[in-house]
Each structure stands twice: as C-alpha cells, then as structure tokens.
PDB file of C-alpha atoms and ligand atoms in Angstrom:
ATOM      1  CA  UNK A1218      -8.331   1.401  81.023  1.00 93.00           C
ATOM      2  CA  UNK A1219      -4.773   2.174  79.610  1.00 95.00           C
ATOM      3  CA  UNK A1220      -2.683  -1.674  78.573  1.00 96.00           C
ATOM      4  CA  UNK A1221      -0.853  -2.143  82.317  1.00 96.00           C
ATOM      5  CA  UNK A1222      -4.701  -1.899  83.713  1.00 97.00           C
ATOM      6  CA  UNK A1223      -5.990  -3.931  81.119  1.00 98.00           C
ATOM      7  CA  UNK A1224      -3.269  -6.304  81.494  1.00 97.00           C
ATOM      8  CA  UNK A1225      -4.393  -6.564  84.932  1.00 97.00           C
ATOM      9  CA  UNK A1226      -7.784  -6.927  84.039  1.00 98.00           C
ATOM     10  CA  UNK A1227      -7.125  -9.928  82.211  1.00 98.00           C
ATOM     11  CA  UNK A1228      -4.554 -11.334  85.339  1.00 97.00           C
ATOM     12  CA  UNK A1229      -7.912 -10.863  87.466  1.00 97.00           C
ATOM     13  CA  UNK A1230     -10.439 -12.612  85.154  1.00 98.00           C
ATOM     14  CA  UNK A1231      -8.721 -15.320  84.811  1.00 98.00           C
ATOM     15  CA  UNK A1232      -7.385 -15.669  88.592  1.00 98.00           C
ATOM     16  CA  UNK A1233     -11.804 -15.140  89.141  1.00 98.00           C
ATOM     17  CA  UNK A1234     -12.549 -17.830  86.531  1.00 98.00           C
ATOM     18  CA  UNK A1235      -9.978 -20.849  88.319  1.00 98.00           C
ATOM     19  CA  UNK A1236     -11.493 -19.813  91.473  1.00 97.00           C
ATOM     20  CA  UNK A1237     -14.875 -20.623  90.190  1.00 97.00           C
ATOM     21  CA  UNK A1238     -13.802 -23.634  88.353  1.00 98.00           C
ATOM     22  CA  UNK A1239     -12.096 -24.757  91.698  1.00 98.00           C
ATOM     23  CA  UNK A1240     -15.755 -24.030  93.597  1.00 97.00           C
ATOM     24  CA  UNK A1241     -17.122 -26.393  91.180  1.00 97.00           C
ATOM     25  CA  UNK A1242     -14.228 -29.110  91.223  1.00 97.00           C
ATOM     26  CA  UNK A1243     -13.782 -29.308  87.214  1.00 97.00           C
ATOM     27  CA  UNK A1244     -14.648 -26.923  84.084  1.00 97.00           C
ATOM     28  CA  UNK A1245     -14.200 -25.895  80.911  1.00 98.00           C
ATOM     29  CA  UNK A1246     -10.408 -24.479  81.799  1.00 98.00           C
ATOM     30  CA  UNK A1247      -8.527 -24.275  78.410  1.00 98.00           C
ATOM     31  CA  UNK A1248     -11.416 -21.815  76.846  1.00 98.00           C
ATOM     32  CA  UNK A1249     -11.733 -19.982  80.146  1.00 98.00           C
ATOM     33  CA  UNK A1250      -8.210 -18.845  80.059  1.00 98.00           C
ATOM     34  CA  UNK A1251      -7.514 -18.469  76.158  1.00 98.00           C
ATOM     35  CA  UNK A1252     -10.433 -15.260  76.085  1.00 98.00           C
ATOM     36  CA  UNK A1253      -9.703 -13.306  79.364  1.00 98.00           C
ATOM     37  CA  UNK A1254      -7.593 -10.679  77.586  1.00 98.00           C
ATOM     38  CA  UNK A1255     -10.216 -10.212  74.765  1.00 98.00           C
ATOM     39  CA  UNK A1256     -13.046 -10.394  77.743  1.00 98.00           C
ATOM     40  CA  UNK A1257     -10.895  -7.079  79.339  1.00 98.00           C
ATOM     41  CA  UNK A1258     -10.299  -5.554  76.392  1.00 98.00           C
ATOM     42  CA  UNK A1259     -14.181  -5.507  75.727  1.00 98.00           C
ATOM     43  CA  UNK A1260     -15.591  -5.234  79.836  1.00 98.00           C
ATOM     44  CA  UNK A1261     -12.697  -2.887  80.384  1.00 98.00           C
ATOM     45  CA  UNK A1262     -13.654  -0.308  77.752  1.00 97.00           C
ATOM     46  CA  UNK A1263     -15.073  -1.288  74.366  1.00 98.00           C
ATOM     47  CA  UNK A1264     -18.268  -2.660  74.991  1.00 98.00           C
ATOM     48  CA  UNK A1265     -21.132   0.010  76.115  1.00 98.00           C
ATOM     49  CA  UNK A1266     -22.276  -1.497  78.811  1.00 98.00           C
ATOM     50  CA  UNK A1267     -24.172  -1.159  82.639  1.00 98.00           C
ATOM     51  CA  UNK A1268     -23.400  -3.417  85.294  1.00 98.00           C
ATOM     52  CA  UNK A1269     -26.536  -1.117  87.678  1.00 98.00           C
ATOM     53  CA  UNK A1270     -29.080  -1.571  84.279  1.00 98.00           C
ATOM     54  CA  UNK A1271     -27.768  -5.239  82.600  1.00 98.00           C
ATOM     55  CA  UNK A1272     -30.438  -4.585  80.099  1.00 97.00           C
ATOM     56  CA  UNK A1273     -30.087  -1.203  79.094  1.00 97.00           C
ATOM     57  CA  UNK A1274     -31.569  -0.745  75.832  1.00 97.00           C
ATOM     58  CA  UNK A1275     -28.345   1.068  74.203  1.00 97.00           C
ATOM     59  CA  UNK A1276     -25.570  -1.336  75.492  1.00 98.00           C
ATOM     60  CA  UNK A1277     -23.327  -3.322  72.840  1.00 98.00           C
ATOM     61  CA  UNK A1278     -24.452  -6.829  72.628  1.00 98.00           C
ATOM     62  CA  UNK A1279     -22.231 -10.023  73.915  1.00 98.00           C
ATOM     63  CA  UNK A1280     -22.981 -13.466  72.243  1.00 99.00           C
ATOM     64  CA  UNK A1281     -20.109 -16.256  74.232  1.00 99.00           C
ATOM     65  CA  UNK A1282     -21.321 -18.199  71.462  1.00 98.00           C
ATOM     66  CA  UNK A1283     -18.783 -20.855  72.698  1.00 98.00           C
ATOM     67  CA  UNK A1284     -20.681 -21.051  75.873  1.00 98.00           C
ATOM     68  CA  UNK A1285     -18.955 -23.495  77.725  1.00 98.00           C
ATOM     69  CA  UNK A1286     -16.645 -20.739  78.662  1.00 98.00           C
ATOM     70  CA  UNK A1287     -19.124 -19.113  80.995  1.00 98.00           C
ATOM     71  CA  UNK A1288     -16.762 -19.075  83.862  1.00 98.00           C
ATOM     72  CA  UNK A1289     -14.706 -16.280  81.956  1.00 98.00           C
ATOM     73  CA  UNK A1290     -17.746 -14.667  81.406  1.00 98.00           C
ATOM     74  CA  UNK A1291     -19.028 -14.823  85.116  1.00 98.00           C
ATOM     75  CA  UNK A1292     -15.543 -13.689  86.404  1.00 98.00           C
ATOM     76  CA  UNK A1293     -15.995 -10.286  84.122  1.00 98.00           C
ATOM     77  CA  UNK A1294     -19.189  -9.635  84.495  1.00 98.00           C
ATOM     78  CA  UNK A1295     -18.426  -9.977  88.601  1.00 98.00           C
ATOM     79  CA  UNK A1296     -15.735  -8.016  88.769  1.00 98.00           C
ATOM     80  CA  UNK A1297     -17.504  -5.149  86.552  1.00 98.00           C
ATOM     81  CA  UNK A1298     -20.180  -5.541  89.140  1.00 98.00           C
ATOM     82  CA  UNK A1299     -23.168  -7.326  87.889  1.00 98.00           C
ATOM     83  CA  UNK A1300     -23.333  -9.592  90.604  1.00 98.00           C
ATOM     84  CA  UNK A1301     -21.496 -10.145  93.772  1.00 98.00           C
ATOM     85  CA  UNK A1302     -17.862 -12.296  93.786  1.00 97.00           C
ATOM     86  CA  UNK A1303     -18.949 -14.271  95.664  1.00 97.00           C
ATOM     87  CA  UNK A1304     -21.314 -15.618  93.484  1.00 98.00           C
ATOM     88  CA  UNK A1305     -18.751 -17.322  91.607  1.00 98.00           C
ATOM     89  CA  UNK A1306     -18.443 -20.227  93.927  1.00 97.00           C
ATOM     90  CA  UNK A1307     -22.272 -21.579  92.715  1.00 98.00           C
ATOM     91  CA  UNK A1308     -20.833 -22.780  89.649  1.00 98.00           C
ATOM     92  CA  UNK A1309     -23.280 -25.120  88.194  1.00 96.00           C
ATOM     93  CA  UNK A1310     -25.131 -25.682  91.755  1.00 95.00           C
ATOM     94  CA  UNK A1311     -27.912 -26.808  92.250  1.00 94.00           C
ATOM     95  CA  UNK A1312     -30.315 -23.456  91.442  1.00 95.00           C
ATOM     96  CA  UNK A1313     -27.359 -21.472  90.391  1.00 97.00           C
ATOM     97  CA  UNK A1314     -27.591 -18.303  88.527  1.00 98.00           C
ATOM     98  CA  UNK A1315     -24.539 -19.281  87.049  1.00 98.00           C
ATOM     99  CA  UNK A1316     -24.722 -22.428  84.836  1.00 98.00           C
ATOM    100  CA  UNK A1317     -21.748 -23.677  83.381  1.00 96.00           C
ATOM    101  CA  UNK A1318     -23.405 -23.212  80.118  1.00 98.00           C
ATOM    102  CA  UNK A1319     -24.231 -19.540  79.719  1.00 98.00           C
ATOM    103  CA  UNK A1320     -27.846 -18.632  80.023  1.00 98.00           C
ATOM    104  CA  UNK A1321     -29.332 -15.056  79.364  1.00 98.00           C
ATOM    105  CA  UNK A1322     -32.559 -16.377  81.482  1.00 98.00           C
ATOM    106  CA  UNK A1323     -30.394 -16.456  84.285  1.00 98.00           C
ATOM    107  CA  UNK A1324     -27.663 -14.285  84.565  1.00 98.00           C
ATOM    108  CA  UNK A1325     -27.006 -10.945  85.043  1.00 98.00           C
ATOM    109  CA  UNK A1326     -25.135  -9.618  82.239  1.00 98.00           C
ATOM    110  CA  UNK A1327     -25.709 -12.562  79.404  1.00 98.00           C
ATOM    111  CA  UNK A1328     -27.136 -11.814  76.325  1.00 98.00           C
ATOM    112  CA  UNK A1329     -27.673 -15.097  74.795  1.00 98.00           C
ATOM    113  CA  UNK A1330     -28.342 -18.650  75.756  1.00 98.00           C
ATOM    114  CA  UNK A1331     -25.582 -20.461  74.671  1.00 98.00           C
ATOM    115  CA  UNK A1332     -23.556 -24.103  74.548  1.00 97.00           C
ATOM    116  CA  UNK A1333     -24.824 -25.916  71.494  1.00 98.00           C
ATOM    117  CA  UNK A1334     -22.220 -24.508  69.308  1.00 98.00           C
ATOM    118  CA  UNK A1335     -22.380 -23.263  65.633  1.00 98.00           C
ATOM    119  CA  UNK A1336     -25.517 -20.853  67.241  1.00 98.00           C
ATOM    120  CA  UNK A1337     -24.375 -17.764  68.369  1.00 98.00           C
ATOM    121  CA  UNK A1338     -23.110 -16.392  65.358  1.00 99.00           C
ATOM    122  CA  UNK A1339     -26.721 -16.463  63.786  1.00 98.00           C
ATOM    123  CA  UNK A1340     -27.891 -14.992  67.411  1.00 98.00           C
ATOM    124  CA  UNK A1341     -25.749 -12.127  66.789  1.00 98.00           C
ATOM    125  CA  UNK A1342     -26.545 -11.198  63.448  1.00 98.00           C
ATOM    126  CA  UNK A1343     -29.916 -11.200  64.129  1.00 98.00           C
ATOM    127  CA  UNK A1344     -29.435  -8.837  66.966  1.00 98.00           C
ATOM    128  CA  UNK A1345     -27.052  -6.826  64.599  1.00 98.00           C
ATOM    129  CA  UNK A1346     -29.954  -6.353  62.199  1.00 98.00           C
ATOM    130  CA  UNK A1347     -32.422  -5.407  64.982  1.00 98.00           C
ATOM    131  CA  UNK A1348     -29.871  -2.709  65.790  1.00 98.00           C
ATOM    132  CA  UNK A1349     -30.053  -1.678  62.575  1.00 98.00           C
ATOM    133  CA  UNK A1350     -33.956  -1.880  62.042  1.00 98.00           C
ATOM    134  CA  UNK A1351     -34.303   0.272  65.303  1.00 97.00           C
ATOM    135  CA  UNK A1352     -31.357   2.755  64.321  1.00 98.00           C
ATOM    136  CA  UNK A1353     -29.600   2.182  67.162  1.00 98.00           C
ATOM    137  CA  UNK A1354     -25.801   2.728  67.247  1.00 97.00           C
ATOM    138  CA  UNK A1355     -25.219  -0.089  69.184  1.00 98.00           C
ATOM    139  CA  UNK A1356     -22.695  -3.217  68.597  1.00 98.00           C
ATOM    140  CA  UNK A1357     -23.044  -7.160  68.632  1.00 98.00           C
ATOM    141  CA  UNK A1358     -19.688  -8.777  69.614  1.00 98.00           C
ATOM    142  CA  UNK A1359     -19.500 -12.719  69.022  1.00 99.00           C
ATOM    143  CA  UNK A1360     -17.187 -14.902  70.687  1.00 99.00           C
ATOM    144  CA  UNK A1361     -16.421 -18.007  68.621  1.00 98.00           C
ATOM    145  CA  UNK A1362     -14.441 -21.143  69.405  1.00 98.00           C
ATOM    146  CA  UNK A1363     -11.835 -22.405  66.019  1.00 98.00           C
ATOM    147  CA  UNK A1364     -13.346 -25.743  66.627  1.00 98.00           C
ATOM    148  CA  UNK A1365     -16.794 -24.446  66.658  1.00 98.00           C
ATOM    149  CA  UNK A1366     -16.548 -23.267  63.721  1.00 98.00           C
ATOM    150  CA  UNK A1367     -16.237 -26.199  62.008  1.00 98.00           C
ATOM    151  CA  UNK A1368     -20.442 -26.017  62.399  1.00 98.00           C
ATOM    152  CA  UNK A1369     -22.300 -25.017  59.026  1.00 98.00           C
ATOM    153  CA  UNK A1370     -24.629 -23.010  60.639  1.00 98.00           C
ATOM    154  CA  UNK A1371     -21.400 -20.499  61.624  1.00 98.00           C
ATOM    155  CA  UNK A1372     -20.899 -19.839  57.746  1.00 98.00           C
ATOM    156  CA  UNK A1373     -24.863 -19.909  57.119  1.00 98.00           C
ATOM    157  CA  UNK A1374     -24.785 -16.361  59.386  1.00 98.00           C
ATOM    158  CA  UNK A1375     -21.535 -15.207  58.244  1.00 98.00           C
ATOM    159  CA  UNK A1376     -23.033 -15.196  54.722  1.00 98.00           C
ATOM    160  CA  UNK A1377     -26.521 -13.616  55.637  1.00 98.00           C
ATOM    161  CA  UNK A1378     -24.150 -10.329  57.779  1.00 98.00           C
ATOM    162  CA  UNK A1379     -22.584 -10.011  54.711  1.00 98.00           C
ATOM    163  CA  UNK A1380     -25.280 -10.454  52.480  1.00 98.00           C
ATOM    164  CA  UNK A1381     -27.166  -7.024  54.843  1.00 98.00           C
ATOM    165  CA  UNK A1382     -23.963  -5.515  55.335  1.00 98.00           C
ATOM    166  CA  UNK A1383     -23.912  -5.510  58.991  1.00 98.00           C
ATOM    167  CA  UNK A1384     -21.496  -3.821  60.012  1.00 98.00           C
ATOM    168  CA  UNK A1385     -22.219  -3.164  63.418  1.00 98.00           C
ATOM    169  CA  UNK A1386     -21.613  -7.021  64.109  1.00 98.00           C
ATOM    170  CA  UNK A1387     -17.679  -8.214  64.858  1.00 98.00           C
ATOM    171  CA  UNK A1388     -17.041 -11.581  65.601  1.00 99.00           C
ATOM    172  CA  UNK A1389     -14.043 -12.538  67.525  1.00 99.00           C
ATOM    173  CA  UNK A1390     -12.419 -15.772  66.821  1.00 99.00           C
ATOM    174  CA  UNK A1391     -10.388 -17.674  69.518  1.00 98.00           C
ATOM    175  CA  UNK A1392      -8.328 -19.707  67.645  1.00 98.00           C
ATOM    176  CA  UNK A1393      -6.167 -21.714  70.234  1.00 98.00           C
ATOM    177  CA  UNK A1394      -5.757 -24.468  68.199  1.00 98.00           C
ATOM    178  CA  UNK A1395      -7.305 -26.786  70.303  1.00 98.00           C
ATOM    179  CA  UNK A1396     -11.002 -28.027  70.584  1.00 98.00           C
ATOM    180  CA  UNK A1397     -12.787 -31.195  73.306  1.00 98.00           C
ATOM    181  CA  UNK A1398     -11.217 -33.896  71.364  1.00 95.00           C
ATOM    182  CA  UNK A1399      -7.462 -32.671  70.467  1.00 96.00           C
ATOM    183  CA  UNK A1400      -5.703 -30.163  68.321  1.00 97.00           C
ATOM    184  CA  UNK A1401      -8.010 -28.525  65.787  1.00 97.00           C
ATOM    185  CA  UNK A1402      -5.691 -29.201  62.724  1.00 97.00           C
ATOM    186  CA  UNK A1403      -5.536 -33.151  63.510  1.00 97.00           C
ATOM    187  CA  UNK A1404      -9.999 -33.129  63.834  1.00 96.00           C
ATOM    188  CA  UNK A1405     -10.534 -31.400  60.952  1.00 95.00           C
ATOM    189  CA  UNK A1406      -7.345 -29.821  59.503  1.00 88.00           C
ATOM    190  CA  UNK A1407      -6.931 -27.578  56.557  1.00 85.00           C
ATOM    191  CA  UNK A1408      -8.067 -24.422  55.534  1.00 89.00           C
ATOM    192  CA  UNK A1409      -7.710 -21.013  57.212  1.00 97.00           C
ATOM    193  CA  UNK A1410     -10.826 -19.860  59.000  1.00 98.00           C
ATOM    194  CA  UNK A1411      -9.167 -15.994  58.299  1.00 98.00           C
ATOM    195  CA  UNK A1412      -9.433 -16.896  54.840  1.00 98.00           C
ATOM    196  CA  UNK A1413     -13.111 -18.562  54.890  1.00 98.00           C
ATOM    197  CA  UNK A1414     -14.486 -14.948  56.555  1.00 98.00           C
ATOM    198  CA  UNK A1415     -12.767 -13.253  53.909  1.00 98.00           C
ATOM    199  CA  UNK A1416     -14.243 -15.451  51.557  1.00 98.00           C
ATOM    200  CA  UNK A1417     -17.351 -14.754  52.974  1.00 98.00           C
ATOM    201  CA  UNK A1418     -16.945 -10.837  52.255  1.00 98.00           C
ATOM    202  CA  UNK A1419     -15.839  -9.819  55.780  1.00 98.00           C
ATOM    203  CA  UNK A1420     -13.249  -7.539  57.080  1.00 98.00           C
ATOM    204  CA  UNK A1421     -10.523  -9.471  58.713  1.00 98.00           C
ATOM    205  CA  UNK A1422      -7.927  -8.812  61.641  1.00 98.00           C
ATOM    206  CA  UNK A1423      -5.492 -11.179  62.612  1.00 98.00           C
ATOM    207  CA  UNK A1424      -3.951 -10.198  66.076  1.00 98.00           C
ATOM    208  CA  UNK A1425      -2.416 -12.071  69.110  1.00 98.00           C
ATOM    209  CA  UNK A1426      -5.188 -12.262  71.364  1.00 98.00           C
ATOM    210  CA  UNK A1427      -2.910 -12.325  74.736  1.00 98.00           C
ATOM    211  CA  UNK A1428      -1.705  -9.081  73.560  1.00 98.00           C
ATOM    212  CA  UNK A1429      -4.514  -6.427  74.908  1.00 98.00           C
ATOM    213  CA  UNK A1430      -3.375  -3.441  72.892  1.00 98.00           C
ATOM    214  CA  UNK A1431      -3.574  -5.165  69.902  1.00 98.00           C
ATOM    215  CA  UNK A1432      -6.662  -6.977  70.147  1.00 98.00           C
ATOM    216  CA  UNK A1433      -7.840  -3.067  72.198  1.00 98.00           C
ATOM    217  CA  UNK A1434      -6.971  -1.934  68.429  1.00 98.00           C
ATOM    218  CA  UNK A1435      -8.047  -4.503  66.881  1.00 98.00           C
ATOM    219  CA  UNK A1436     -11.741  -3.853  68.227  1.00 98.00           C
ATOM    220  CA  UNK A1437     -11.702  -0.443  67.667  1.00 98.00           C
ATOM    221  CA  UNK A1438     -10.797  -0.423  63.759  1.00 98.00           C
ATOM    222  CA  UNK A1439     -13.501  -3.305  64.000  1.00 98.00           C
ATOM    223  CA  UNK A1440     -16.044  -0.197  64.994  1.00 97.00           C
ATOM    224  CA  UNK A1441     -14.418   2.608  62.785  1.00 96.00           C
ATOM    225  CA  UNK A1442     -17.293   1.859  60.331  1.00 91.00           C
ATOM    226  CA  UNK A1443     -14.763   2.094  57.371  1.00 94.00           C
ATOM    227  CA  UNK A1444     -15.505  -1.139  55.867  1.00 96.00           C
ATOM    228  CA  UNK A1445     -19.300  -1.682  54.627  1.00 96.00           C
ATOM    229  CA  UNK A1446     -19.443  -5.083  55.592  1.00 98.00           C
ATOM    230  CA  UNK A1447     -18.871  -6.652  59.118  1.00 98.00           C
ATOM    231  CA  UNK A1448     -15.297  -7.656  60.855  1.00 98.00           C
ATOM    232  CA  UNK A1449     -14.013 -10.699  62.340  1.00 98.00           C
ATOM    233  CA  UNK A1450     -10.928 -10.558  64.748  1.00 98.00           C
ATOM    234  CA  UNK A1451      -9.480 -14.091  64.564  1.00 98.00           C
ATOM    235  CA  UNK A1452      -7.479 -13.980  68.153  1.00 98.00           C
ATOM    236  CA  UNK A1453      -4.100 -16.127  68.088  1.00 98.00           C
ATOM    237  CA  UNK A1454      -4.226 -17.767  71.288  1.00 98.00           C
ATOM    238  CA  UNK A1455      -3.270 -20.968  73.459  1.00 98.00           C
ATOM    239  CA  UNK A1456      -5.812 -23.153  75.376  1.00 98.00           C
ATOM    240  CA  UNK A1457      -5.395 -22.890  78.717  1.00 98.00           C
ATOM    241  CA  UNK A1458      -2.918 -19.848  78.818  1.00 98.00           C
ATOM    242  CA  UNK A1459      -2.056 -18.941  82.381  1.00 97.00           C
ATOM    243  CA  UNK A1460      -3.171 -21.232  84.182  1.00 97.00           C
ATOM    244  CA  UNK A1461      -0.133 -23.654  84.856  1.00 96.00           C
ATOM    245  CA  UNK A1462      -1.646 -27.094  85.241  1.00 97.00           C
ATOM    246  CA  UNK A1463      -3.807 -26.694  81.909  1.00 97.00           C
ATOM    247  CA  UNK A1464      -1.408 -24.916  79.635  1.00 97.00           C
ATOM    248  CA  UNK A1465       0.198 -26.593  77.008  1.00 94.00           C
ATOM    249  CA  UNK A1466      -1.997 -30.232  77.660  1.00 95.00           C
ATOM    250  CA  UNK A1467      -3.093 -31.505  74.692  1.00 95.00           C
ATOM    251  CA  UNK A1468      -6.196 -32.430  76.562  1.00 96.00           C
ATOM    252  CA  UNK A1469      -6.889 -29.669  78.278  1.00 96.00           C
ATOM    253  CA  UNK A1470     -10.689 -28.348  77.114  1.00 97.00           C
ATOM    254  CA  UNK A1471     -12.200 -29.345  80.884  1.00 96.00           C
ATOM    255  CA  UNK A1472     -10.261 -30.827  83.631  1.00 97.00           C
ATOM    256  CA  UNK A1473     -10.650 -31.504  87.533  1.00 97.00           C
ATOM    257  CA  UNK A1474      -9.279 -28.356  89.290  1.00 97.00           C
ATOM    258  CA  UNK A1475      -8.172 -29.290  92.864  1.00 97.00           C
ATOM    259  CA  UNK A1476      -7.607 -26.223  95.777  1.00 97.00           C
ATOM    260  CA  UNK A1477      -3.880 -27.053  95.506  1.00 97.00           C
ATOM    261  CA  UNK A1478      -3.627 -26.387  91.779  1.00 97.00           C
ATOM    262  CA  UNK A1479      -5.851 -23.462  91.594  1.00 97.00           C
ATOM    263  CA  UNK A1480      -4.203 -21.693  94.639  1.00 97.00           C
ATOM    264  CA  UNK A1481      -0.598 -22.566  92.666  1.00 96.00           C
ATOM    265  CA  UNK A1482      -2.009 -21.134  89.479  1.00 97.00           C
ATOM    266  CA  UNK A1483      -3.029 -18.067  90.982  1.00 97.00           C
ATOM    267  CA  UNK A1484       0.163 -17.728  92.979  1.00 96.00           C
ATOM    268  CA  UNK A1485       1.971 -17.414  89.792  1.00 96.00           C
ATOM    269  CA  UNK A1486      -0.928 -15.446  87.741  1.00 96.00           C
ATOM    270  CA  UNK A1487       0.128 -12.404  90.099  1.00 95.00           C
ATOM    271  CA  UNK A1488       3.716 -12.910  89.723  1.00 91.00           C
ATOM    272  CA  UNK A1489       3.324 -12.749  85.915  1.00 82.00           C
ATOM    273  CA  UNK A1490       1.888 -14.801  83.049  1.00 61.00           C
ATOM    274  CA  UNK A1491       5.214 -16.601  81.563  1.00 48.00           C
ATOM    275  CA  UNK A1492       5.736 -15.870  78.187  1.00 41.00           C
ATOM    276  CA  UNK A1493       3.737 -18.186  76.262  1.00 40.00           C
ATOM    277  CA  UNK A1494       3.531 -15.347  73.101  1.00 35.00           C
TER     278      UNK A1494
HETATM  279  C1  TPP B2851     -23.266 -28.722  68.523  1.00 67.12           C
HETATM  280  C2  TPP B2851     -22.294 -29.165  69.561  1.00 67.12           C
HETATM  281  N1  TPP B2851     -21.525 -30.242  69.324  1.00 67.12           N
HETATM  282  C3  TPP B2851     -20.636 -30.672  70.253  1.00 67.12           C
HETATM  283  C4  TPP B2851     -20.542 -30.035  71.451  1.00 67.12           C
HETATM  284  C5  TPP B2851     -19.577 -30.525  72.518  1.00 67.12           C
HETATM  285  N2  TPP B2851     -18.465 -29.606  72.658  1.00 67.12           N
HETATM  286  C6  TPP B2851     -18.412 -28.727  73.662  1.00 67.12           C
HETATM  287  S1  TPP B2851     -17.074 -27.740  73.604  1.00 67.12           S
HETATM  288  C7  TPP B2851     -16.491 -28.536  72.230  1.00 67.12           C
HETATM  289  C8  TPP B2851     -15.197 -28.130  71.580  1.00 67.12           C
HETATM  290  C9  TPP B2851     -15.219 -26.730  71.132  1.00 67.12           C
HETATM  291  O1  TPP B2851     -13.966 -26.351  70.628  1.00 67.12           O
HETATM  292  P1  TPP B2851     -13.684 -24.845  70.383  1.00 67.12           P
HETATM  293  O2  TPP B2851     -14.809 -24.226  69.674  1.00 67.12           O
HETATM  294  O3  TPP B2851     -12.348 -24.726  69.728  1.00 67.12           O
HETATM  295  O4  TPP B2851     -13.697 -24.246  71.852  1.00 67.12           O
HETATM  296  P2  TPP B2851     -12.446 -23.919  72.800  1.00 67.12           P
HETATM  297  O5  TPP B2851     -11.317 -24.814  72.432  1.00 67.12           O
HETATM  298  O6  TPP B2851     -12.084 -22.524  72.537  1.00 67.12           O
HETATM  299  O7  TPP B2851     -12.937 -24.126  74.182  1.00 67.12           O
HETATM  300  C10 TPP B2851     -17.374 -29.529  71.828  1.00 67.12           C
HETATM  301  C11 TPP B2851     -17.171 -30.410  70.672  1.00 67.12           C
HETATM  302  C12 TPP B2851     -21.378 -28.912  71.680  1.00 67.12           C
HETATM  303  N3  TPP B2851     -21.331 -28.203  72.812  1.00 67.12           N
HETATM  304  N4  TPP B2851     -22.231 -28.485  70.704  1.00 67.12           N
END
C-alpha cells in the first residue's frame, strides 16, 4: 500500500473498531484509536501474513500485548479478511469469537492470549527465539501500552532479547501518554521508556505513530537486520485520536459509545482526522 492507501487503511480501522465498540455499548476506545495507523502500516504491508491460512507456519508473529485493544485488532484482521465484518458486532457476546480481551484460542488471526499486561513482551521473545531455533526468517512484532510498561516482567524480556540477540523481535511502543487511571507521567512519572530500551541494549526509533510513512519506515529499518540486537519503535501518539468524543479526555481508556456518537465520529473520520500531530 503506498501512504494515501495506508492513510486510508488506518481511517477504516478505526471507523471498524467504533463500530464494534458501539455493537458492544462501551470499550477500550482511547487504545483502539491511538494504534490503527501502526495496525495498517503492519496488516497493510509489513507483516507476512494469510488471512485464507491464519496459521501459516512462515507468517510474522503479532503479540497486542496490550490486549484490551482487541477491537483494533478485530477491525484489521476483518478488513484483511480473516473473518467476516460483520463479525464485529459480537463484541464480547455471549460465545463470541471476539472477546474484548484478545484470545489466540479464539480468533482468527491472534497470536497470543493477551490482557494481563506486562506478558506479551516475554510471549514474543519466546516466539522470536523459536524463529530462530527453527531458522525461520520470520518476525515477532509486540504491541506495548506506555503504562504497561511500567510491569517488571516487560524489562525481565527486554533483557533476555538482548541477552540472545534477537533480532528478529521489534516491539512497538504506544506511548499516548495516557493509561486506565490518568496521564502516565502523573501515575508513575519520570524516566524515558526510549531511554530504558536503550539501556537495555536495544535499537531504538522514535517516530510519530499517526504518521504512517514514518512509522512504514520505521518498521522496515526495524527488519534491515543492521543492528545485532532487537528494535523497539516507541510510537508518539494520543489516546483516543480520531475519534471525537474520546480524544483529548483525560479519562478516556474505556467509555460508553452510544449510536449517536459513533455515527458522528465516523462522519468526521471520512472527512479527515483533524490535526491532532
Ligand atoms: C497486570 C494488569 N494490571 C492491571 C490491568 C488493568 N488495566 C487494563 S488496561 C490498563 C492501562 C494500560 O495503560 P496502557 O498500557 O498505557 O494502555 P493504553 O493507554 O495504550 O490503552 C490497566 C491498568 C491489567 N489489565 N493487567
């Protein structure tokens, strides 16, 4: 996908994911929104993957270890075509395939069970290293909330992928500043989480994570196999972005989503994200 169909990759992700969240009645919003463009840059082109074979041997691994963010997730992987749309609107139902927590028992296209945060990370290294013990080419992308990695166990793995060099493992960091309980900075301020990867040994890439070419180039110098140990891409990115009644709350990590302000989102979705960046 070239940037203006990536762009609208992203537009249609995150118009899928408030749809779904409006299904349901109330979700995990803020989250949703802030990794659409990094979701498009990777379902639109960057991550191997099979929507007619989900588990392909060869495809490039996802870990959402922020998992509450499933209904970005769901509204990717449907509009790549691992399940129907219309699927979306089971959101946490009763015997859904789509949990609001992602599940890799249960869905289509998820590679790891996630929602207890500080996990993923450690899931993903470990599938890094199978990679590597089967000498396969293949990646393992993490998706990590800035809040969530206020969890030990996140700097536990980041020490061990360093430690084997794994440099077929990228984790992507959305750091929107905001976690459940407020801004990041007033929880648990200080410190740079850039700086504690780099600490840890890792590559690092700081890039605005609404901008798709850069986080599109971001990814691919993450896979250029240049640096012998493995890269995080810490995304600069707002809770909530594009969606107009959960942008800029402080309070915005899950909300109610009524018809009315999911239809209004959308409407202005396709008449252009405003310029939040
Ligand atoms: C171990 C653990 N503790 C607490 C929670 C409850 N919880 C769910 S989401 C969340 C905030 C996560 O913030 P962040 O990682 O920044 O995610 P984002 O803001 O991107 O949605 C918390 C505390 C949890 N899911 N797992």
């Amino acid at each position: 996908m070239n940037s203006s169909e990536l762009e609208a990759f992203a537009a249609e992700i995150r118009i899928a994911a408030i749809e779904c969240l409006a299904a349901f009645g109330q979700g995990h919003i803020g989250g949703s929104m802030s990794i659409a463009d990094a979701l498009a840059v990777l379902y639109g082109g960057e991550l191997r993957h099979d929507p007619q074979n989900p588990q392909r041997a060869d495809r490039d691994r996802l870990v959402l270890s922020k998992g509450h963010a499933g209904p970005a997730l769901y509204a990717a992987l449907a509009l790549r075509g691992f399940f129907p749309r219309d699927l979306l609107a089971t959101l946490n139902a009763g015997g859904t395939s789509l949990p609001s927590h992602v599940d890799r028992t249960k869905t289509p296209g998820v590679d790891m069970t996630c929602g207890s945060l500080g996990q993923g990370l450690s899931a993903g290294a470990g599938m890094a290293f199978g990679a590597r013990l089967d000498g396969a080419d293949r990646y393992t992308f993490v998706i990590l909330g800035d809040g969530e990695c206020q969890e030990g166990q996140v700097w536990e793995a980041a020490r061990f992928a360093r430690a084997h060099r794994l440099k077929n493992l990228v984790a992507l960091v959305d750091e929107n500043k905001q976690q459940l309980d407020g801004y990041v900075e007033n929880v648990l301020g200080g410190g740079s989480i850039a700086g504690m990867f780099a600490a840890c040994g890792w590559r690092v890439l700081e890039v605005n994570g609404h901008d798709v070419d850069a986080v599109s180039r971001a990814v691919q110098t993450a896979k250029d196999g240049l640096a012998d140990a493995p890269t995080a891409v810490i995304l600069d990115t707002v809770k909530g972005y594009g969606a107009n009644f959960a942008e800029g709350l402080e309070f915005n990590h899950s909300l109610p989503v009524s018809k009315e302000e999911a239809e209004s989102a959308i409407a202005a979705i396709r008449t252009g994200i405003g310029g939040a960046k």
